[in-house]
Coordinates of C-alpha atoms and ligand atoms in Angstrom, one line a residue:
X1 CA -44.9 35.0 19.4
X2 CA -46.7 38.0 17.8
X3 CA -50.9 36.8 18.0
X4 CA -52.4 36.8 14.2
X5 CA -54.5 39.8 13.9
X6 CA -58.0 39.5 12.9
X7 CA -58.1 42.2 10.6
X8 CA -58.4 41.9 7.4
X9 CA -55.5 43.8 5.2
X10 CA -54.7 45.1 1.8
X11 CA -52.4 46.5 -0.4
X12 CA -51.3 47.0 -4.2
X13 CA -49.1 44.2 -5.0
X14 CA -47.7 45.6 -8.4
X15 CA -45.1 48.4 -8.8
X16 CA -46.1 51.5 -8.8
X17 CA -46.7 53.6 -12.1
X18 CA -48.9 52.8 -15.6
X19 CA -48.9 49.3 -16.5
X20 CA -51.7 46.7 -18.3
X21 CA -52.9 46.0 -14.8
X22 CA -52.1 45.9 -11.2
X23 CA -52.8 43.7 -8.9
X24 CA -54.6 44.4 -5.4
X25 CA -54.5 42.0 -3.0
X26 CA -56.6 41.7 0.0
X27 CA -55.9 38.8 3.6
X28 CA -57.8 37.8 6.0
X29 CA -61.6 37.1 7.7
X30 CA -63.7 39.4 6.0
X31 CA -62.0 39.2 2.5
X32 CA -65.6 38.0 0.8
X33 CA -66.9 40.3 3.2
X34 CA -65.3 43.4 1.3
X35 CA -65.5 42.0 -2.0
X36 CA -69.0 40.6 -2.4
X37 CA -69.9 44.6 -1.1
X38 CA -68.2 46.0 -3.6
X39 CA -68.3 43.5 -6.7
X40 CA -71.0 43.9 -8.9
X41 CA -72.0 43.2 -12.1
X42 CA -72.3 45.2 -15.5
X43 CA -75.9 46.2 -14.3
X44 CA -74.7 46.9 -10.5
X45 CA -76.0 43.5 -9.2
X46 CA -74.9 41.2 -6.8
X47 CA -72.9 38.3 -8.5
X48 CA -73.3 36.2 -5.4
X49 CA -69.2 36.2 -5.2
X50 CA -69.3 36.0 -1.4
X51 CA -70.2 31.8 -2.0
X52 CA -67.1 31.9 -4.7
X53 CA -65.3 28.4 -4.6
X54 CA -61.6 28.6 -4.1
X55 CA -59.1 29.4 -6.8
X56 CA -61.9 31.0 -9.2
X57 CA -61.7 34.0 -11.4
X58 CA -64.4 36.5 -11.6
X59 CA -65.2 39.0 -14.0
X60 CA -67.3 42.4 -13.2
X61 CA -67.1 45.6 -12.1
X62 CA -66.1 47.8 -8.9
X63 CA -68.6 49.7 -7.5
X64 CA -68.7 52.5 -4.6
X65 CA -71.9 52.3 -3.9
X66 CA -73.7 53.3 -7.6
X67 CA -70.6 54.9 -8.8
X68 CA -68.6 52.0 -11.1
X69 CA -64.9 52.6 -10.1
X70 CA -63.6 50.2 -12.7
X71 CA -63.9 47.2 -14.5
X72 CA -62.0 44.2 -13.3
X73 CA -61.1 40.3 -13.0
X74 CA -61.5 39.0 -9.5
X75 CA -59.5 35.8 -8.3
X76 CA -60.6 34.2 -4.6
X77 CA -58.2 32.0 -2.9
X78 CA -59.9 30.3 0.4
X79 CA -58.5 29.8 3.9
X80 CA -56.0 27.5 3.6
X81 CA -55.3 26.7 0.1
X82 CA -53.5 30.9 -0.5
X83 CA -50.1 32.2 0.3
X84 CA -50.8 33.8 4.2
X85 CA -53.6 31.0 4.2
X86 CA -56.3 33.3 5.1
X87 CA -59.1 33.7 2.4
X88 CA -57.2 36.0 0.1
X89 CA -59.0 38.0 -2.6
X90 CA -56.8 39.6 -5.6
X91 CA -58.3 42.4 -7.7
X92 CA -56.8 42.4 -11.3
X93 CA -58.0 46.4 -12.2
X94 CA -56.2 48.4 -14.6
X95 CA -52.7 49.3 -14.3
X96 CA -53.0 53.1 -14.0
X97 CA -51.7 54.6 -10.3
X98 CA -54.9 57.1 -10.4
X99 CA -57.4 54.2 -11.1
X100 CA -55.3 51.6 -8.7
X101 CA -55.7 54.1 -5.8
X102 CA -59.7 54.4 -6.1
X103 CA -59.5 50.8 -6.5
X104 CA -57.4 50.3 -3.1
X105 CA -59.6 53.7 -1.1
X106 CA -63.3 51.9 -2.0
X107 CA -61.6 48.3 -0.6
X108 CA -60.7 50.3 2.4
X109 CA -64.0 52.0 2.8
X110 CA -65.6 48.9 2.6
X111 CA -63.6 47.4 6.1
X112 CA -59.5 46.0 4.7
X113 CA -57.1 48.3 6.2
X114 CA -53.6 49.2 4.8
X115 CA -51.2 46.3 5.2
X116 CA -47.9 47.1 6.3
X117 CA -44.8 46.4 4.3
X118 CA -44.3 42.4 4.2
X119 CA -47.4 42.0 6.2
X120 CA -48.8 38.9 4.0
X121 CA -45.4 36.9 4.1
X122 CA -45.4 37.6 7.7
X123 CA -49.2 36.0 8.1
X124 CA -48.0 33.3 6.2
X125 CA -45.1 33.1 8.4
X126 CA -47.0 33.3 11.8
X127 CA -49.6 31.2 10.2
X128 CA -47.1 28.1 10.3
X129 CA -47.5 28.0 6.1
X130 CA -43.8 28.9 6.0
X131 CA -40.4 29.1 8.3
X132 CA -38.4 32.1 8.4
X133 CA -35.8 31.1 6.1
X134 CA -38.6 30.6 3.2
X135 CA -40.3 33.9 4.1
X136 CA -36.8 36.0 3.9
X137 CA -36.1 34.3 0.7
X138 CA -38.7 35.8 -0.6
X139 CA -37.8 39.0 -1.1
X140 CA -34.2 38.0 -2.0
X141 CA -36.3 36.1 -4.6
X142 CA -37.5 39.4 -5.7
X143 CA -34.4 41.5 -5.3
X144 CA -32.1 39.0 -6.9
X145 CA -30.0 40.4 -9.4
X146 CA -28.5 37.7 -11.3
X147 CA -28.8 33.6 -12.0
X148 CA -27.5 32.7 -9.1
X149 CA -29.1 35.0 -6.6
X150 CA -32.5 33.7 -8.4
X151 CA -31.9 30.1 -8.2
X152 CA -30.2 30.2 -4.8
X153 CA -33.2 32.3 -3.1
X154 CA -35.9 29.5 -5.0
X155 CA -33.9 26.8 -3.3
X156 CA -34.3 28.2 0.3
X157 CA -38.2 29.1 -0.9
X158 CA -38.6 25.2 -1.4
X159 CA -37.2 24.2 2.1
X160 CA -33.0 23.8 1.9
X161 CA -32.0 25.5 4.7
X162 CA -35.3 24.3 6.5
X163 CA -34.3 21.1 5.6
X164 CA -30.7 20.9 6.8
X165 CA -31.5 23.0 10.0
X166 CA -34.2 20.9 10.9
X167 CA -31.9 17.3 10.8
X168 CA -29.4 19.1 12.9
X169 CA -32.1 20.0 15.6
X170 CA -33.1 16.5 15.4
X171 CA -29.9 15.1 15.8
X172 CA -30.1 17.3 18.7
X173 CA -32.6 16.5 20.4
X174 CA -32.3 12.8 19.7
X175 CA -28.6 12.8 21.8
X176 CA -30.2 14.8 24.8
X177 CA -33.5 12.5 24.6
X178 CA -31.0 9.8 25.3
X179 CA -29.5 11.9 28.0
X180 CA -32.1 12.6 30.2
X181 CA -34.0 8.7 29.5
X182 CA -30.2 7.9 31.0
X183 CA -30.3 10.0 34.1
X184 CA -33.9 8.9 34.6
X185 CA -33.7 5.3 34.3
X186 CA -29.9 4.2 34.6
X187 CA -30.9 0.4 35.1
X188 CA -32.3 0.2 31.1
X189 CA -29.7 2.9 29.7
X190 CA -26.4 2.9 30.4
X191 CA -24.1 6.0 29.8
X192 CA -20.7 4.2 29.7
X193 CA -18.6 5.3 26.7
X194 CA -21.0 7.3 25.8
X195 CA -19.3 10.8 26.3
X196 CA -17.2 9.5 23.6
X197 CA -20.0 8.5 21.2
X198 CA -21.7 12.4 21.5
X199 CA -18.0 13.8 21.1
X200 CA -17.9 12.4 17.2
X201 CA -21.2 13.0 16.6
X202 CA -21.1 16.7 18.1
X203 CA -18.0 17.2 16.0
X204 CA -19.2 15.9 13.0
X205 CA -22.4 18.3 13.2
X206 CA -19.9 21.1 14.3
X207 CA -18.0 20.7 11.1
X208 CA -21.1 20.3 9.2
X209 CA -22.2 23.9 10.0
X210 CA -18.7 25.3 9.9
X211 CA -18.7 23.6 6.3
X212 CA -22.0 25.9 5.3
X213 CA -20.9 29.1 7.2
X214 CA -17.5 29.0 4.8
X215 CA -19.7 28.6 1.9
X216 CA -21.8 31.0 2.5
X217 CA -19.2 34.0 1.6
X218 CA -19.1 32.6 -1.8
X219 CA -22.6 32.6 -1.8
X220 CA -22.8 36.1 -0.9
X221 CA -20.6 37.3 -4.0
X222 CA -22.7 35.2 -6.3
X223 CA -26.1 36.5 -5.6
X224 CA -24.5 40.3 -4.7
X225 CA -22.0 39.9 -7.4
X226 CA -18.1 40.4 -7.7
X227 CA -16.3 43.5 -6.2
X228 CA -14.2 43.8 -9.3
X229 CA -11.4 46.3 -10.0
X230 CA -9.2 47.0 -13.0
X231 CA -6.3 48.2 -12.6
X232 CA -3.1 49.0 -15.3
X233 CA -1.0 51.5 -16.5
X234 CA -2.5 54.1 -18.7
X235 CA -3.0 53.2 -22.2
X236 CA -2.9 49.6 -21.8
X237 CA -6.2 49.4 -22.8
X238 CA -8.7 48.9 -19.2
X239 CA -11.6 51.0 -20.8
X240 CA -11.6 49.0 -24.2
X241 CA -12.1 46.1 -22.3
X242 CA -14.7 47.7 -19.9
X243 CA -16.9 48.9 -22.8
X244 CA -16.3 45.3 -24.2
X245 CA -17.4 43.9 -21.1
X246 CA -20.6 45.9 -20.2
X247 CA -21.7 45.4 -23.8
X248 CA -25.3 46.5 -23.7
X249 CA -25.1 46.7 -20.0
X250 CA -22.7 49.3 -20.1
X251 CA -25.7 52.1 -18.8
X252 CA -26.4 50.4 -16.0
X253 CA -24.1 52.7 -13.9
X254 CA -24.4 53.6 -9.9
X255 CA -22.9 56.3 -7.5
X256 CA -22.0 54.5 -4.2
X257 CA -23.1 56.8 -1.4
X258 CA -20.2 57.8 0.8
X259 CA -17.4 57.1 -1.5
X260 CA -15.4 59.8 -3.1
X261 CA -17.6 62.0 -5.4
X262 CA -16.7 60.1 -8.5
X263 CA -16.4 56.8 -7.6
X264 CA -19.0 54.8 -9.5
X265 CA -20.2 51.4 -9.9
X266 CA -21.0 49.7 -13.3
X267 CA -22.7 46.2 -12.9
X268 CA -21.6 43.8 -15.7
X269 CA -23.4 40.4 -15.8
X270 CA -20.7 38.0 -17.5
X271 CA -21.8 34.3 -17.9
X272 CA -24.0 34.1 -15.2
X273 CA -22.2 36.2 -12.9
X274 CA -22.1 39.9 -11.6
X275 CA -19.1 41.7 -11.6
X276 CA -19.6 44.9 -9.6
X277 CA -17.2 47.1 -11.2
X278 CA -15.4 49.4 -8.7
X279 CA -14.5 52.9 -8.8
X280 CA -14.4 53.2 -12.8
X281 CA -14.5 56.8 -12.3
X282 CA -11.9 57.7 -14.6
X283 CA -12.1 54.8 -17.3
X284 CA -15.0 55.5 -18.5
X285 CA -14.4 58.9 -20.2
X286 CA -11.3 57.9 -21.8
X287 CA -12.3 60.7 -24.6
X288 CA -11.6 63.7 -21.9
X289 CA -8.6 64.0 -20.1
X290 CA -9.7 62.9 -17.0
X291 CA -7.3 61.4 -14.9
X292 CA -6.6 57.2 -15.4
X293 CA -6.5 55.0 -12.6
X294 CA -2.7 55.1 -11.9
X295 CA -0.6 52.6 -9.6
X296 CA -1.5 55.1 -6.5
X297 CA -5.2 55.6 -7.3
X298 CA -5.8 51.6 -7.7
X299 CA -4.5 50.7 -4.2
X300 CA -7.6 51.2 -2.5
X301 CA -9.8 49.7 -5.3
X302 CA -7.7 46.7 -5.1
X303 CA -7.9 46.6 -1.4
X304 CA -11.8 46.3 -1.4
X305 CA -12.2 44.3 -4.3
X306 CA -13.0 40.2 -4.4
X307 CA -10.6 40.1 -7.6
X308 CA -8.4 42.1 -9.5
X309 CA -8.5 42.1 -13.2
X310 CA -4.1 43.7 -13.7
X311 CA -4.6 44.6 -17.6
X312 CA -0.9 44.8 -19.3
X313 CA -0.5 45.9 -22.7
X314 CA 1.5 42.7 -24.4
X315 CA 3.3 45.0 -26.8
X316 CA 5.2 47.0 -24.6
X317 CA 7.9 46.0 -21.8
X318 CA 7.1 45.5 -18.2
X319 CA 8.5 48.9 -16.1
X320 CA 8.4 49.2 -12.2
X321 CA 5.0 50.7 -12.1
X322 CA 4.2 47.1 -13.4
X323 CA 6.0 45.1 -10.9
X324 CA 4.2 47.6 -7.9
X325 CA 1.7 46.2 -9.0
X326 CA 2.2 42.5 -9.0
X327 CA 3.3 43.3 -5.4
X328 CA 0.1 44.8 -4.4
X329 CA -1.8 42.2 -5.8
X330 CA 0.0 39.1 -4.6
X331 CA -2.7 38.3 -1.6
X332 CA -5.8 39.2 -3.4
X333 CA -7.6 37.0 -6.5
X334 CA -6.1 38.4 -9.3
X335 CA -6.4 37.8 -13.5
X336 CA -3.6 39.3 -15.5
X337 CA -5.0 40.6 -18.4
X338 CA -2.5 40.1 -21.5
X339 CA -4.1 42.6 -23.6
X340 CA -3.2 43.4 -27.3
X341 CA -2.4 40.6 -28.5
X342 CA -3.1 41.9 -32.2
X343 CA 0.5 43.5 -31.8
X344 CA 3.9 42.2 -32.2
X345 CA 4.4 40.6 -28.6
X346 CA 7.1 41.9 -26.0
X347 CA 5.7 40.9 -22.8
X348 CA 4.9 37.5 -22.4
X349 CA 3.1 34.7 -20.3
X350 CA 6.8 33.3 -19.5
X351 CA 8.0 37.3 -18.9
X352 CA 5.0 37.7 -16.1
X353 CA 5.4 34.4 -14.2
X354 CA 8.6 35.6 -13.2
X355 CA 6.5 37.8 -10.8
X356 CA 3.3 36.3 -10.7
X357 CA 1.3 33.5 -10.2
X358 CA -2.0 34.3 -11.2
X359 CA -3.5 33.2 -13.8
X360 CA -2.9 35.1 -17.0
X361 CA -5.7 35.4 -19.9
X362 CA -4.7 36.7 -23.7
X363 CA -7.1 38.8 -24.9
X364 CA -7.3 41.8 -27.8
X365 CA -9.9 44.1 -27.0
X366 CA -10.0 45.5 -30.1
X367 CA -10.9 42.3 -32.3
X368 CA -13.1 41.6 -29.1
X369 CA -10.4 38.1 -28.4
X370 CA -10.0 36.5 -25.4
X371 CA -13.2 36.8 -23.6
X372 CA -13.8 33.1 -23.4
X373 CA -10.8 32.6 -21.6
X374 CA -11.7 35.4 -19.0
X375 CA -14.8 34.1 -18.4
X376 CA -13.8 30.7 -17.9
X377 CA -11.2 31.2 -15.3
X378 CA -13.7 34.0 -13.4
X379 CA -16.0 31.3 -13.1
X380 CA -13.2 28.5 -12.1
X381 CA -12.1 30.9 -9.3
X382 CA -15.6 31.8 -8.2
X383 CA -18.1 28.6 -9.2
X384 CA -15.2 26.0 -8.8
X385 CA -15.4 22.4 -6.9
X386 CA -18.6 22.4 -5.1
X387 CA -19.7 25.6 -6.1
X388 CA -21.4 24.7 -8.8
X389 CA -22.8 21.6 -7.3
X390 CA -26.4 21.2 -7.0
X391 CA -26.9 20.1 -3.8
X392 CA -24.7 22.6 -1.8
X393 CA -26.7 25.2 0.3
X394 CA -25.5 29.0 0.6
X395 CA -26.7 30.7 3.1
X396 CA -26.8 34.6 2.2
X397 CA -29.0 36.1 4.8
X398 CA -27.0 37.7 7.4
X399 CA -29.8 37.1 10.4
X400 CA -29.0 33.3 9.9
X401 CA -25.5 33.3 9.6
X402 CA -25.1 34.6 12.6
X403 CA -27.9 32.5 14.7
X404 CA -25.8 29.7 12.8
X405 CA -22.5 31.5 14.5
X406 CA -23.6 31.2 17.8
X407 CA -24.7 27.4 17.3
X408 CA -21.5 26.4 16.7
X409 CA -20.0 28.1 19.7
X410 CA -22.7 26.5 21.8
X411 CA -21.3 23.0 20.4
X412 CA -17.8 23.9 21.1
X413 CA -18.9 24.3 24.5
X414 CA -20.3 20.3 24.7
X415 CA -16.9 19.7 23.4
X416 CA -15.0 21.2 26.0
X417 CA -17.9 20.0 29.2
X418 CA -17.0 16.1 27.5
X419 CA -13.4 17.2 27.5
X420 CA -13.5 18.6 30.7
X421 CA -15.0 14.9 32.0
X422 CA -18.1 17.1 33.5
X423 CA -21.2 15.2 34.5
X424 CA -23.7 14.7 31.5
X425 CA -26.6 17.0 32.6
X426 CA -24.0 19.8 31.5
X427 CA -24.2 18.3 28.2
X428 CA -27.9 19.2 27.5
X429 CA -27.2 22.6 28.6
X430 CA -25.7 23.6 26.3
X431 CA -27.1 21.2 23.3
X432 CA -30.5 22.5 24.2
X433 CA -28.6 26.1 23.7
X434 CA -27.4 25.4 20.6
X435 CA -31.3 23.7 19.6
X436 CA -32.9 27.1 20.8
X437 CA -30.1 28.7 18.3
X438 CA -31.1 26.8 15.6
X439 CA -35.0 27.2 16.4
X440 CA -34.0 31.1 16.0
X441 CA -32.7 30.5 12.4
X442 CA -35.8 28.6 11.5
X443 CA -38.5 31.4 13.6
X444 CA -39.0 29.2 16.0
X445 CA -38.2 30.8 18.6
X446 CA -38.8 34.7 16.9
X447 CA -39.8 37.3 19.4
X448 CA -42.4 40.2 18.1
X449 CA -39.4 42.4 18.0
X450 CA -37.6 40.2 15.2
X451 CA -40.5 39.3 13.3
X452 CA -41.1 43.1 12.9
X453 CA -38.0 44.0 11.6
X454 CA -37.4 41.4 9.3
X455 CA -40.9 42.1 7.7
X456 CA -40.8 45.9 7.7
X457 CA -38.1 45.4 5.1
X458 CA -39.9 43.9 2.4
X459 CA -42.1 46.0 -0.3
X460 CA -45.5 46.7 0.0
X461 CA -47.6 44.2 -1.0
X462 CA -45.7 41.0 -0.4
Ligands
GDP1 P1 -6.8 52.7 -20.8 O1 -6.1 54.0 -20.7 O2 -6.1 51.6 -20.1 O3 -8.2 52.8 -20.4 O4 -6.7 52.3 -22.3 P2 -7.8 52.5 -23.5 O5 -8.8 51.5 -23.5 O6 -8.2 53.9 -23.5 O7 -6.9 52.2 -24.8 C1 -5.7 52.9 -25.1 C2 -5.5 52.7 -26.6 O8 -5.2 51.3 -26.8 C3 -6.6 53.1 -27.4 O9 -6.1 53.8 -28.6 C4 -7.2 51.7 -27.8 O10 -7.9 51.8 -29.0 C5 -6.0 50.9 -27.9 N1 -6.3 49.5 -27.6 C6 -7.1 48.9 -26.6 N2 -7.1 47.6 -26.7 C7 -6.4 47.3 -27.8 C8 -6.1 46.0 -28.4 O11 -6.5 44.9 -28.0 N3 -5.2 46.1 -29.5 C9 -4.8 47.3 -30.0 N4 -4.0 47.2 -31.1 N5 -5.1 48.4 -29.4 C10 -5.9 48.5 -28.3

């Protein structure tokens, strides 16, 4: 495990450009050090801030050497009571980039040096304050995008997938504690039957973790939002019900790199949810004549997507370019859109079951009907059961999913060493595996190398 540097570190902690204020903050030994030389007060005297008590605000001025550099509010946090739990010192100066910099040069002058990205959740990481499940979901707490994302990232912040990791080590270590007491001292514990006893209980964890890896997916497209497509026949009315959708959103539109040049992305937050709206390309300009997704050009959007929104116009038959695509879209989640229903019906809900079975929602996108009815059953097939239960955790990191993979392999392994009627020593091997494993989702058992990466990806300042 990475050594905690000595060295005291700063940073800007705001975003970049003019704002009220932004927000330097500085970690580690010599934080009052830096300070107390450099704040002073409206006549350029000491303010005595270096004997500050912790969690006070301070107001004054920063000086390099005679020459004020701006006036500021000062908070001190002391060694332990602050996020990397090194004394931490935050200078509130004004917001402007020009002023922040001078701000950030005369704290470096005076002996911080530049922390690197993530640097302070890592200190509070390697500083035992927080696990590495809390410290990564901290910057999804900061990069979520919707509801979800936000409340799901909080939970893991306050310790759920600590929590839960940390009963299955114990569980853990508790059966191979028993183990080697056994082999130790057969005369006071006996290992009759026991095989048995760890075969149940190793399942039941087994399933346990098999239970969160299958809801993490759904976790993922909650927090990252729903690969959406929408696909139809020309005409039917797809962009009415895209504009509809996006509402005031509807700017919020993104090129995907590495896509076909006019592929685009338009995010829609509906109800709590993000639909990720895929290759939209040619709905959006409905005024030009720029080419409608077709049955051919939806294949592949329908292929990527997490649903399918099929849009049919309910005042016109169903031809074969409809039933292509009830064909194509018979293994994926799929809405069939009955749109128009301002016009005298031709195609109806008993009409489409014939070659469907998903569900279908009447809408008119031109009185702006129906969108209740959408939203519910998105959020039926998406937040059903569990999903919307309280207590369940998602995991959405990648890093831990697969740590939490490996786990359950290791597991499978017990199973098949009881299975296999081998001797009980080859038990722990592999329990003690699958508790390293576990340790590895948690940072327990982080070498430098991981700890790097993870924390070179967070912004500056965190
Ligand atoms: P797209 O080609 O599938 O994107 O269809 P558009 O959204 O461009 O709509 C085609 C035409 O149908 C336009 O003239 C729309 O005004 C009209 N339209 C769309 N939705 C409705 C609706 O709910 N009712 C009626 N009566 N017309 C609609």
């Amino acid at each position: 495990m990475n050594n905690i540097s000595d060295d005291t570190i700063a940073a800007v902690a705001t975003a970049p450009g003019v704002s009220g204020i932004g927000i330097i903050r500085i970690s580690g030994k010599n934080s009052l050090n830096v300070i107390d030389k450099i704040f002073k007060n409206v006549n350029g005297e000491s303010t005595g801030i270096i004997n500050a008590k912790s969690h006070t605000i301070h107001y004054g001025f920063i000086y390099d050497n005679d020459e004020v550099i701006d006036e500021v509010l000062v908070s001190i946090m002391l060694s332990p009571r602050s996020y990397t739990t090194e004394d931490t010192v935050e200078i509130n100066c004004h917001g402007g980039p020009f002023v922040i910099r001078r701000v950030l040069q005369t704290v470096f002058k005076y002996g911080a040096r530049p922390a690197e990205p993530g640097e302070f959740t890592k200190r509070a990481f390697l500083n035992g304050r927080i696990d590495l499940t809390k410290a990564e979901s901290v910057m999804d707490l900061i990069s979520s995008g919707n509801e979800f994302a936000r409340k799901n990232s909080l939970k893991t912040l306050r310790g759920s997938v600590y929590k839960k990791i940390y009963d299955y080590r114990d569980r853990i270590i508790h059966e191979t504690a028993f183990i080697e007491s056994a082999l130790d001292d057969p005369e006071h514990y006996s290992l009759d039957g026991y095989p048995d006893i760890l075969r149940q209980k190793v399942i039941e964890l087994k399933d346990e973790i098999e239970d969160l890896l299958s809801h993490s997916s759904d976790g993922k497209i909650l927090s990252e939002g729903i690969d959406t497509c929408l696909v139809g026949k020309p005409n039917v009315g797809k962009s009415s019900l895209l504009n509809l959708l996006a509402g005031e959103d509807k700017a919020i539109v993104t090129d995907i790199p590495g896509t076909t040049r006019d592929a685009v992305e338009v995010k829609i937050q509906f109800g709590g949810l993000t639909l990720n709206m895929m290759d939209t390309a040619g709905i959006r300009d409905t005024e030009d004549t720029v080419e409608k997704i077709g049955v051919e050009k939806s294949r592949n959007a329908i292929e990527i997507s997490d649903l399918v929104l099929f849009v049919l116009d309910s005042s016109t038959s169903l031809d074969d370019d409809d039933i292509e695509i009830f064909g194509s879209i018979k293994d994926k989640k799929s809405i069939i859109i009955l749109n128009k229903s301002d016009l005298e019906p031709v195609t109806t809900i008993e009409s489409i079951k014939k070659y469907s079975d998903a569900p279908i929602v009447v809408v008119s996108a031109i009185n702006e009907e129906g969108m209740d009815g959408l939203l519910h059953i998105v959020r039926e097939m998406f937040l059903s059961g569990e999903i919307s239960s309280n207590d369940q955790v998602y995991i959405t990191n990648e890093r831990q999913l697969s740590d939490l993979r490996s786990v359950k392999e290791s597991l499978s392994l017990v199973i098949n060493s009881i299975d296999n009627g081998m001797s009980e020593d080859f038990f722990t091997v592999d329990l003690m595996d699958a508790y390293d494993k576990l340790g590895a989702v948690i940072g327990e058992e982080t070498g430098d190398d991981l700890a790097d990466r993870i924390f070179s990806e967070f912004c500056m300042g965190k």
